[in-house]
Amino acid sequence: MSTSNDDALAILRDKGLKATTQRIAILEALMSERAHPTAEEIHDALATEHPTISRSTVYETLSRFSEEGILDPLQTGDGVTRFEFHNHPHVNVVCIECQQIADVDSDHITPFLEHVRDETPWQVLDQQVKLRGLCHACKATKQP
Amino acid sequence: MSTSNDDALAILRDKGLKATTQRIAILEALMSERAHPTAEEIHDALATEHPTISRSTVYETLSRFSEEGILDPLQTGDGVTRFEFHNHPHVNVVCIECQQIADVDSDHITPFLEHVRDETPWQVLDQQVKLRGLCHACKATKQP
DNA sequence: GTCTCTGCAAAGTATTTGCACGTGC
DNA sequence: GCACGTGCAAATACTTTGCAGAGAC
């Protein structure tokens, strides 16, 4: 039993979700990934270890996890939903050329979000800061 | 000729886009709307005045306008893309119950975004801050 | 006159649904 | 044992494409 397996198990238990093989596999995959995979990519990535896992299970599991706040869904504008493991507040930067996504940590995020939460009369549950631009490689390609 | 018509015309000219009846209609609709309509909603809204406008024209025009920075596309998580006229930086708050969207202005946004731009090595072209939560009405319904 | 835009229908793609079976607790 | 989760296939919904004709400049 790996550590990440135990971690995944603990998270599921904590949320009162049944710890099935598939859910643990999906959660482990997302915890170890630094990428921001799509439902399809996760499905394909699990195909080797779990050849029988179905698309609907992956979709169902990902949306369940998102509801529970275990994952953050992220829409980058290319029509597919990407997922990342829910971390401390951070900024996602999306490259408009290669669709790559990176995370930026900033000390300014938390105080900023607190300000905004004070300024809206709504009850805020979740937040997302997204930048669009050009990554190193694509910037270089565009300006030779 | 209404003022908003002239405004729309000026924007199209400025971007070097041909000023067709359909484009002016779509742009006017989005400039006067305080809402954040979907492509379908825009198509339906224009049906009375322009019964022959087609879905593909609306989609094509909206994505063209987004490319040019005239509009901001906004994905709220319900699977459809919404559009708003490109304003000064602001925060979008999305109600997870009724899918309503509101805008929040905050003096803290611009300085915050400047900080983040300094903290990433990427070339930032555009930014979006999105909060998810409960609007007044839905909050009241949830906590009677 | 030229080139871009429009409209139609048809295709493509991500995601959801219904339902029978299987599995964790 | 019972509820919840899974897998399959088919359906749905949003968006895109190809192409002929029309309209802006």
CSV table of C-alpha atoms (C1' of nucleotides) in Angstrom, one decimal:
chain,number,residue,atom,x,y,z
A,1,MET,CA,0.0,0.0,0.0
A,2,SER,CA,1.5,3.2,-1.1
A,3,THR,CA,1.3,6.5,0.8
A,4,SER,CA,-0.8,8.1,-1.9
A,5,ASN,CA,-3.2,5.3,-1.7
A,6,ASP,CA,-3.6,5.8,2.0
A,7,ASP,CA,-4.0,9.6,1.4
A,8,ALA,CA,-6.7,8.9,-1.2
A,9,LEU,CA,-8.5,6.5,1.1
A,10,ALA,CA,-8.4,9.1,4.0
A,11,ILE,CA,-9.9,11.8,1.8
A,12,LEU,CA,-12.7,9.5,0.6
A,13,ARG,CA,-13.5,8.4,4.2
A,14,ASP,CA,-13.4,12.0,5.3
A,15,LYS,CA,-16.1,13.0,2.7
A,16,GLY,CA,-18.2,9.9,3.4
A,17,LEU,CA,-17.6,8.5,-0.1
A,18,LYS,CA,-17.3,4.9,-0.8
A,19,ALA,CA,-13.7,3.9,-1.5
A,20,THR,CA,-13.9,1.9,-4.7
A,21,THR,CA,-10.9,0.8,-6.7
A,22,GLN,CA,-11.8,3.3,-9.5
A,23,ARG,CA,-12.2,6.3,-7.2
A,24,ILE,CA,-8.9,5.6,-5.5
A,25,ALA,CA,-7.2,5.3,-8.9
A,26,ILE,CA,-8.6,8.5,-10.1
A,27,LEU,CA,-7.8,10.4,-7.0
A,28,GLU,CA,-4.2,9.0,-6.9
A,29,ALA,CA,-3.7,10.0,-10.5
A,30,LEU,CA,-4.8,13.6,-9.8
A,31,MET,CA,-2.8,13.9,-6.6
A,32,SER,CA,0.5,12.8,-8.3
A,33,GLU,CA,-0.1,14.8,-11.5
A,34,ARG,CA,1.3,18.2,-11.7
A,35,ALA,CA,-0.7,18.6,-15.0
A,36,HIS,CA,-4.3,19.6,-15.3
A,37,PRO,CA,-5.8,16.6,-17.2
A,38,THR,CA,-9.2,16.3,-18.9
A,39,ALA,CA,-11.7,13.5,-18.1
A,40,GLU,CA,-10.5,11.8,-21.3
A,41,GLU,CA,-6.9,12.0,-20.4
A,42,ILE,CA,-7.6,10.5,-17.0
A,43,HIS,CA,-9.6,7.8,-18.5
A,44,ASP,CA,-6.7,7.0,-21.0
A,45,ALA,CA,-4.1,7.2,-18.3
A,46,LEU,CA,-5.9,4.6,-16.2
A,47,ALA,CA,-6.5,2.3,-19.1
A,48,THR,CA,-3.3,0.3,-18.4
A,49,GLU,CA,-3.9,-0.4,-14.8
A,50,HIS,CA,-7.7,-0.5,-15.0
A,51,PRO,CA,-8.7,-1.6,-18.5
A,52,THR,CA,-12.4,-1.9,-17.6
A,53,ILE,CA,-12.9,1.6,-16.1
A,54,SER,CA,-15.6,3.4,-18.1
A,55,ARG,CA,-15.9,6.9,-19.3
A,56,SER,CA,-19.1,7.5,-17.4
A,57,THR,CA,-17.5,6.4,-14.2
A,58,VAL,CA,-14.6,8.8,-14.7
A,59,TYR,CA,-17.0,11.7,-15.5
A,60,GLU,CA,-19.3,10.8,-12.6
A,61,THR,CA,-16.4,10.5,-10.2
A,62,LEU,CA,-14.8,13.8,-11.3
A,63,SER,CA,-18.0,15.7,-10.9
A,64,ARG,CA,-18.7,14.1,-7.6
A,65,PHE,CA,-15.2,15.0,-6.4
A,66,SER,CA,-15.7,18.6,-7.6
A,67,GLU,CA,-18.9,18.9,-5.7
A,68,GLU,CA,-17.2,17.7,-2.6
A,69,GLY,CA,-14.4,20.2,-3.1
A,70,ILE,CA,-11.7,17.6,-3.5
A,71,LEU,CA,-11.0,18.7,-7.1
A,72,ASP,CA,-11.3,22.1,-8.9
A,73,PRO,CA,-12.7,22.0,-12.4
A,74,LEU,CA,-11.0,24.4,-14.7
A,75,GLN,CA,-12.2,25.6,-18.1
A,76,THR,CA,-9.5,27.0,-20.3
A,77,GLY,CA,-11.6,27.9,-23.3
A,78,ASP,CA,-10.8,24.9,-25.6
A,79,GLY,CA,-14.1,23.3,-24.8
A,80,VAL,CA,-13.0,20.7,-22.4
A,81,THR,CA,-13.0,20.7,-18.6
A,82,ARG,CA,-9.7,20.1,-16.8
A,83,PHE,CA,-9.3,19.1,-13.2
A,84,GLU,CA,-6.7,19.7,-10.6
A,85,PHE,CA,-6.4,18.6,-7.0
A,86,HIS,CA,-7.8,21.3,-4.7
A,87,ASN,CA,-4.9,23.2,-3.3
A,88,HIS,CA,-4.4,26.4,-1.3
A,89,PRO,CA,-5.6,29.4,-3.4
A,90,HIS,CA,-3.4,30.0,-6.4
A,91,VAL,CA,-3.5,31.5,-9.9
A,92,ASN,CA,-3.8,29.4,-13.1
A,93,VAL,CA,-2.1,30.7,-16.1
A,94,VAL,CA,-3.2,29.3,-19.4
A,95,CYS,CA,-1.2,29.5,-22.6
A,96,ILE,CA,-3.5,30.6,-25.5
A,97,GLU,CA,-1.2,28.9,-28.0
A,98,CYS,CA,-0.3,25.5,-26.6
A,99,GLN,CA,-3.1,25.3,-24.0
A,100,GLN,CA,-0.5,24.5,-21.3
A,101,ILE,CA,-1.5,25.4,-17.8
A,102,ALA,CA,0.8,26.5,-15.0
A,103,ASP,CA,0.2,27.5,-11.4
A,104,VAL,CA,1.4,30.7,-9.8
A,105,ASP,CA,1.6,31.1,-6.1
A,106,SER,CA,1.4,34.6,-4.8
A,107,ASP,CA,1.2,36.0,-1.3
A,108,HIS,CA,-1.2,38.6,-2.6
A,109,ILE,CA,-4.0,36.2,-3.5
A,110,THR,CA,-5.4,35.4,0.0
A,111,PRO,CA,-5.7,39.1,1.1
A,112,PHE,CA,-7.1,40.1,-2.2
A,113,LEU,CA,-9.8,37.4,-2.1
A,114,GLU,CA,-10.7,38.4,1.4
A,115,HIS,CA,-11.2,42.0,0.2
A,116,VAL,CA,-13.5,40.8,-2.6
A,117,ARG,CA,-15.5,38.6,-0.3
A,118,ASP,CA,-16.1,41.6,1.9
A,119,GLU,CA,-17.2,43.6,-1.1
A,120,THR,CA,-19.9,41.3,-2.4
A,121,PRO,CA,-23.1,40.6,-0.5
A,122,TRP,CA,-23.1,37.1,-1.8
A,123,GLN,CA,-22.0,34.1,0.2
A,124,VAL,CA,-18.7,33.1,-1.5
A,125,LEU,CA,-17.9,29.4,-1.4
A,126,ASP,CA,-15.0,29.2,-3.9
A,127,GLN,CA,-12.8,31.3,-6.1
A,128,GLN,CA,-10.7,31.1,-9.1
A,129,VAL,CA,-8.1,33.4,-10.6
A,130,LYS,CA,-7.2,32.7,-14.2
A,131,LEU,CA,-4.8,34.5,-16.5
A,132,ARG,CA,-4.5,33.9,-20.2
A,133,GLY,CA,-1.3,34.6,-22.1
A,134,LEU,CA,1.8,33.1,-23.7
A,135,CYS,CA,4.2,30.7,-22.1
A,136,HIS,CA,7.9,31.0,-22.6
A,137,ALA,CA,8.1,28.7,-25.6
A,138,CYS,CA,5.1,30.2,-27.4
A,139,LYS,CA,6.2,33.7,-26.7
A,140,ALA,CA,9.6,32.9,-28.3
A,141,THR,CA,7.9,31.4,-31.4
A,142,LYS,CA,5.7,34.4,-31.8
A,143,GLN,CA,8.5,37.0,-31.6
A,144,PRO,CA,11.5,35.5,-33.4
B,1,MET,CA,-29.5,55.7,-35.9
B,2,SER,CA,-29.2,55.1,-32.3
B,3,THR,CA,-26.1,56.0,-30.3
B,4,SER,CA,-25.4,52.3,-29.5
B,5,ASN,CA,-25.5,51.6,-33.2
B,6,ASP,CA,-22.8,54.3,-33.8
B,7,ASP,CA,-20.8,52.9,-30.9
B,8,ALA,CA,-21.0,49.4,-32.4
B,9,LEU,CA,-19.9,50.7,-35.8
B,10,ALA,CA,-17.0,52.6,-34.3
B,11,ILE,CA,-15.7,49.5,-32.5
B,12,LEU,CA,-16.0,47.3,-35.6
B,13,ARG,CA,-14.2,50.0,-37.7
B,14,ASP,CA,-11.5,50.3,-35.1
B,15,LYS,CA,-10.8,46.6,-35.2
B,16,GLY,CA,-11.0,46.4,-39.0
B,17,LEU,CA,-14.0,44.2,-39.0
B,18,LYS,CA,-16.7,44.5,-41.6
B,19,ALA,CA,-19.7,46.2,-40.2
B,20,THR,CA,-22.5,43.9,-41.2
B,21,THR,CA,-26.1,44.1,-40.0
B,22,GLN,CA,-25.7,40.9,-38.0
B,23,ARG,CA,-22.5,42.0,-36.3
B,24,ILE,CA,-23.9,45.4,-35.3
B,25,ALA,CA,-27.0,43.7,-33.9
B,26,ILE,CA,-25.0,41.2,-31.8
B,27,LEU,CA,-22.7,43.9,-30.5
B,28,GLU,CA,-25.6,46.2,-29.7
B,29,ALA,CA,-27.3,43.4,-27.8
B,30,LEU,CA,-24.3,42.7,-25.7
B,31,MET,CA,-23.5,46.4,-25.0
B,32,SER,CA,-27.0,47.1,-23.7
B,33,GLU,CA,-27.3,43.8,-21.8
B,34,ARG,CA,-26.3,43.8,-18.2
B,35,ALA,CA,-26.7,40.0,-18.3
B,36,HIS,CA,-24.2,37.5,-19.5
B,37,PRO,CA,-26.0,35.7,-22.3
B,38,THR,CA,-25.0,32.5,-24.1
B,39,ALA,CA,-24.7,32.1,-27.8
B,40,GLU,CA,-28.2,30.5,-27.9
B,41,GLU,CA,-29.7,33.3,-25.9
B,42,ILE,CA,-28.3,36.0,-28.2
B,43,HIS,CA,-29.5,34.1,-31.2
B,44,ASP,CA,-33.0,33.8,-29.7
B,45,ALA,CA,-33.0,37.5,-28.6
B,46,LEU,CA,-32.2,38.6,-32.1
B,47,ALA,CA,-34.8,36.4,-33.7
B,48,THR,CA,-37.5,39.1,-33.6
B,49,GLU,CA,-35.5,41.8,-35.3
B,50,HIS,CA,-33.4,39.5,-37.5
B,51,PRO,CA,-35.3,36.3,-38.1
B,52,THR,CA,-32.8,35.0,-40.7
B,53,ILE,CA,-29.7,35.3,-38.5
B,54,SER,CA,-28.2,31.8,-38.1
B,55,ARG,CA,-26.6,30.0,-35.3
B,56,SER,CA,-23.3,29.7,-37.0
B,57,THR,CA,-23.1,33.4,-37.7
B,58,VAL,CA,-23.7,34.1,-34.0
B,59,TYR,CA,-21.1,31.6,-32.9
B,60,GLU,CA,-18.6,32.8,-35.5
B,61,THR,CA,-19.2,36.4,-34.6
B,62,LEU,CA,-18.9,35.8,-30.9
B,63,SER,CA,-15.6,34.0,-31.2
B,64,ARG,CA,-14.3,36.6,-33.6
B,65,PHE,CA,-15.2,39.4,-31.2
B,66,SER,CA,-13.6,37.4,-28.3
B,67,GLU,CA,-10.4,37.1,-30.3
B,68,GLU,CA,-10.4,40.8,-30.9
B,69,GLY,CA,-10.9,41.5,-27.2
B,70,ILE,CA,-14.3,43.1,-27.8
B,71,LEU,CA,-16.0,40.5,-25.7
B,72,ASP,CA,-14.9,38.3,-22.8
B,73,PRO,CA,-16.0,34.7,-22.9
B,74,LEU,CA,-17.0,33.3,-19.5
B,75,GLN,CA,-17.5,29.7,-18.5
B,76,THR,CA,-19.5,29.2,-15.4
B,77,GLY,CA,-19.4,25.5,-15.2
B,78,ASP,CA,-22.8,24.6,-16.6
B,79,GLY,CA,-21.3,23.6,-19.9
B,80,VAL,CA,-22.2,26.7,-21.9
B,81,THR,CA,-20.0,29.7,-22.8
B,82,ARG,CA,-21.4,33.1,-21.8
B,83,PHE,CA,-20.3,36.4,-23.1
B,84,GLU,CA,-20.0,39.9,-21.7
B,85,PHE,CA,-18.8,43.2,-23.2
B,86,HIS,CA,-15.2,43.8,-22.3
B,87,ASN,CA,-15.0,46.2,-19.4
B,88,HIS,CA,-12.4,47.4,-17.0
B,89,PRO,CA,-11.2,44.5,-14.8
B,90,HIS,CA,-13.9,43.2,-12.5
B,91,VAL,CA,-14.8,40.1,-10.7
B,92,ASN,CA,-17.6,37.8,-11.8
B,93,VAL,CA,-19.6,36.0,-9.1
B,94,VAL,CA,-21.6,33.0,-10.2
B,95,CYS,CA,-24.5,31.5,-8.2
B,96,ILE,CA,-24.1,27.8,-8.0
B,97,GLU,CA,-27.9,27.4,-7.6
B,98,CYS,CA,-29.5,29.6,-10.1
B,99,GLN,CA,-26.5,30.2,-12.4
B,100,GLN,CA,-27.0,33.9,-12.1
B,101,ILE,CA,-23.9,36.1,-12.7
B,102,ALA,CA,-23.1,39.4,-11.2
B,103,ASP,CA,-20.2,41.7,-11.5
B,104,VAL,CA,-18.2,43.1,-8.5
B,105,ASP,CA,-16.1,46.2,-8.9
B,106,SER,CA,-13.2,46.4,-6.5
B,107,ASP,CA,-10.3,48.9,-6.2
B,108,HIS,CA,-8.2,45.9,-5.2
B,109,ILE,CA,-8.3,44.1,-8.5
B,110,THR,CA,-6.0,46.2,-10.6
B,111,PRO,CA,-3.1,46.3,-8.1
B,112,PHE,CA,-3.5,42.6,-7.4
B,113,LEU,CA,-3.4,41.7,-11.0
B,114,GLU,CA,-0.3,43.8,-11.4
B,115,HIS,CA,1.4,41.9,-8.7
B,116,VAL,CA,0.6,38.6,-10.2
B,117,ARG,CA,1.7,39.7,-13.6
B,118,ASP,CA,5.1,40.6,-12.1
B,119,GLU,CA,5.2,37.2,-10.4
B,120,THR,CA,4.8,35.1,-13.5
B,121,PRO,CA,7.4,34.8,-16.3
B,122,TRP,CA,4.6,34.4,-18.8
B,123,GLN,CA,3.3,37.2,-21.0
B,124,VAL,CA,-0.1,37.9,-19.6
B,125,LEU,CA,-2.7,39.1,-22.1
B,126,ASP,CA,-5.9,38.8,-20.2
B,127,GLN,CA,-7.2,37.9,-16.8
B,128,GLN,CA,-10.3,36.7,-15.1
B,129,VAL,CA,-11.4,36.5,-11.5
B,130,LYS,CA,-14.4,34.3,-10.8
B,131,LEU,CA,-16.1,33.5,-7.5
B,132,ARG,CA,-18.7,30.8,-7.0
B,133,GLY,CA,-21.3,31.0,-4.3
B,134,LEU,CA,-24.9,31.8,-3.4
B,135,CYS,CA,-26.8,34.9,-4.4
B,136,HIS,CA,-29.2,36.6,-1.9
B,137,ALA,CA,-32.2,34.7,-3.0
B,138,CYS,CA,-30.6,31.3,-3.1
B,139,LYS,CA,-28.9,31.8,0.2
B,140,ALA,CA,-32.3,32.6,1.7
B,141,THR,CA,-33.8,29.5,0.2
B,142,LYS,CA,-31.0,27.3,1.6
B,143,GLN,CA,-31.2,28.7,5.1
B,144,PRO,CA,-34.8,29.2,5.9
C,1,DG,C1',-14.6,43.7,-58.2
C,2,DT,C1',-12.8,41.5,-54.5
C,3,DC,C1',-12.7,39.5,-50.2
C,4,DT,C1',-14.9,38.7,-46.1
C,5,DC,C1',-19.1,37.4,-44.0
C,6,DT,C1',-23.5,34.8,-43.8
C,7,DG,C1',-26.8,31.0,-43.8
C,8,DC,C1',-28.0,26.2,-44.1
C,9,DA,C1',-27.5,21.6,-42.9
C,10,DA,C1',-24.8,18.1,-41.4
C,11,DA,C1',-20.9,16.6,-38.6
C,12,DG,C1',-18.1,16.4,-34.6
C,13,DT,C1',-17.1,16.2,-29.8
C,14,DA,C1',-17.6,16.5,-24.8
C,15,DT,C1',-20.6,15.0,-21.5
C,16,DT,C1',-25.0,12.8,-19.6
C,17,DT,C1',-28.5,9.3,-18.9
C,18,DG,C1',-31.0,4.9,-18.1
C,19,DC,C1',-30.6,0.7,-16.4
C,20,DA,C1',-28.8,-3.9,-15.0
C,21,DC,C1',-25.1,-5.7,-12.5
C,22,DG,C1',-21.4,-5.5,-9.0
C,23,DT,C1',-19.1,-4.2,-4.7
C,24,DG,C1',-18.0,-1.7,-0.3
C,25,DC,C1',-19.7,-1.0,4.3
D,1,DG,C1',-28.2,-7.0,2.8
D,2,DC,C1',-28.7,-2.7,1.0
D,3,DA,C1',-27.4,1.3,-0.8
D,4,DC,C1',-24.3,3.3,-3.7
D,5,DG,C1',-21.1,2.9,-7.5
D,6,DT,C1',-19.9,1.0,-12.1
D,7,DG,C1',-20.1,-0.1,-17.0
D,8,DC,C1',-22.2,-0.1,-21.4
D,9,DA,C1',-24.5,1.9,-25.2
D,10,DA,C1',-27.3,5.3,-26.8
D,11,DA,C1',-28.8,10.1,-26.4
D,12,DT,C1',-28.1,14.9,-25.7
D,13,DA,C1',-26.3,19.5,-26.2
D,14,DC,C1',-23.0,22.8,-27.5
D,15,DT,C1',-20.2,24.1,-31.1
D,16,DT,C1',-17.8,23.8,-35.6
D,17,DT,C1',-17.3,22.9,-40.6
D,18,DG,C1',-17.9,23.1,-45.7
D,19,DC,C1',-19.6,25.4,-49.2
D,20,DA,C1',-22.5,28.5,-52.1
D,21,DG,C1',-24.4,32.9,-52.3
D,22,DA,C1',-24.6,37.8,-50.6
D,23,DG,C1',-23.1,42.2,-49.0
D,24,DA,C1',-19.4,45.6,-47.3
D,25,DC,C1',-15.6,48.4,-48.8
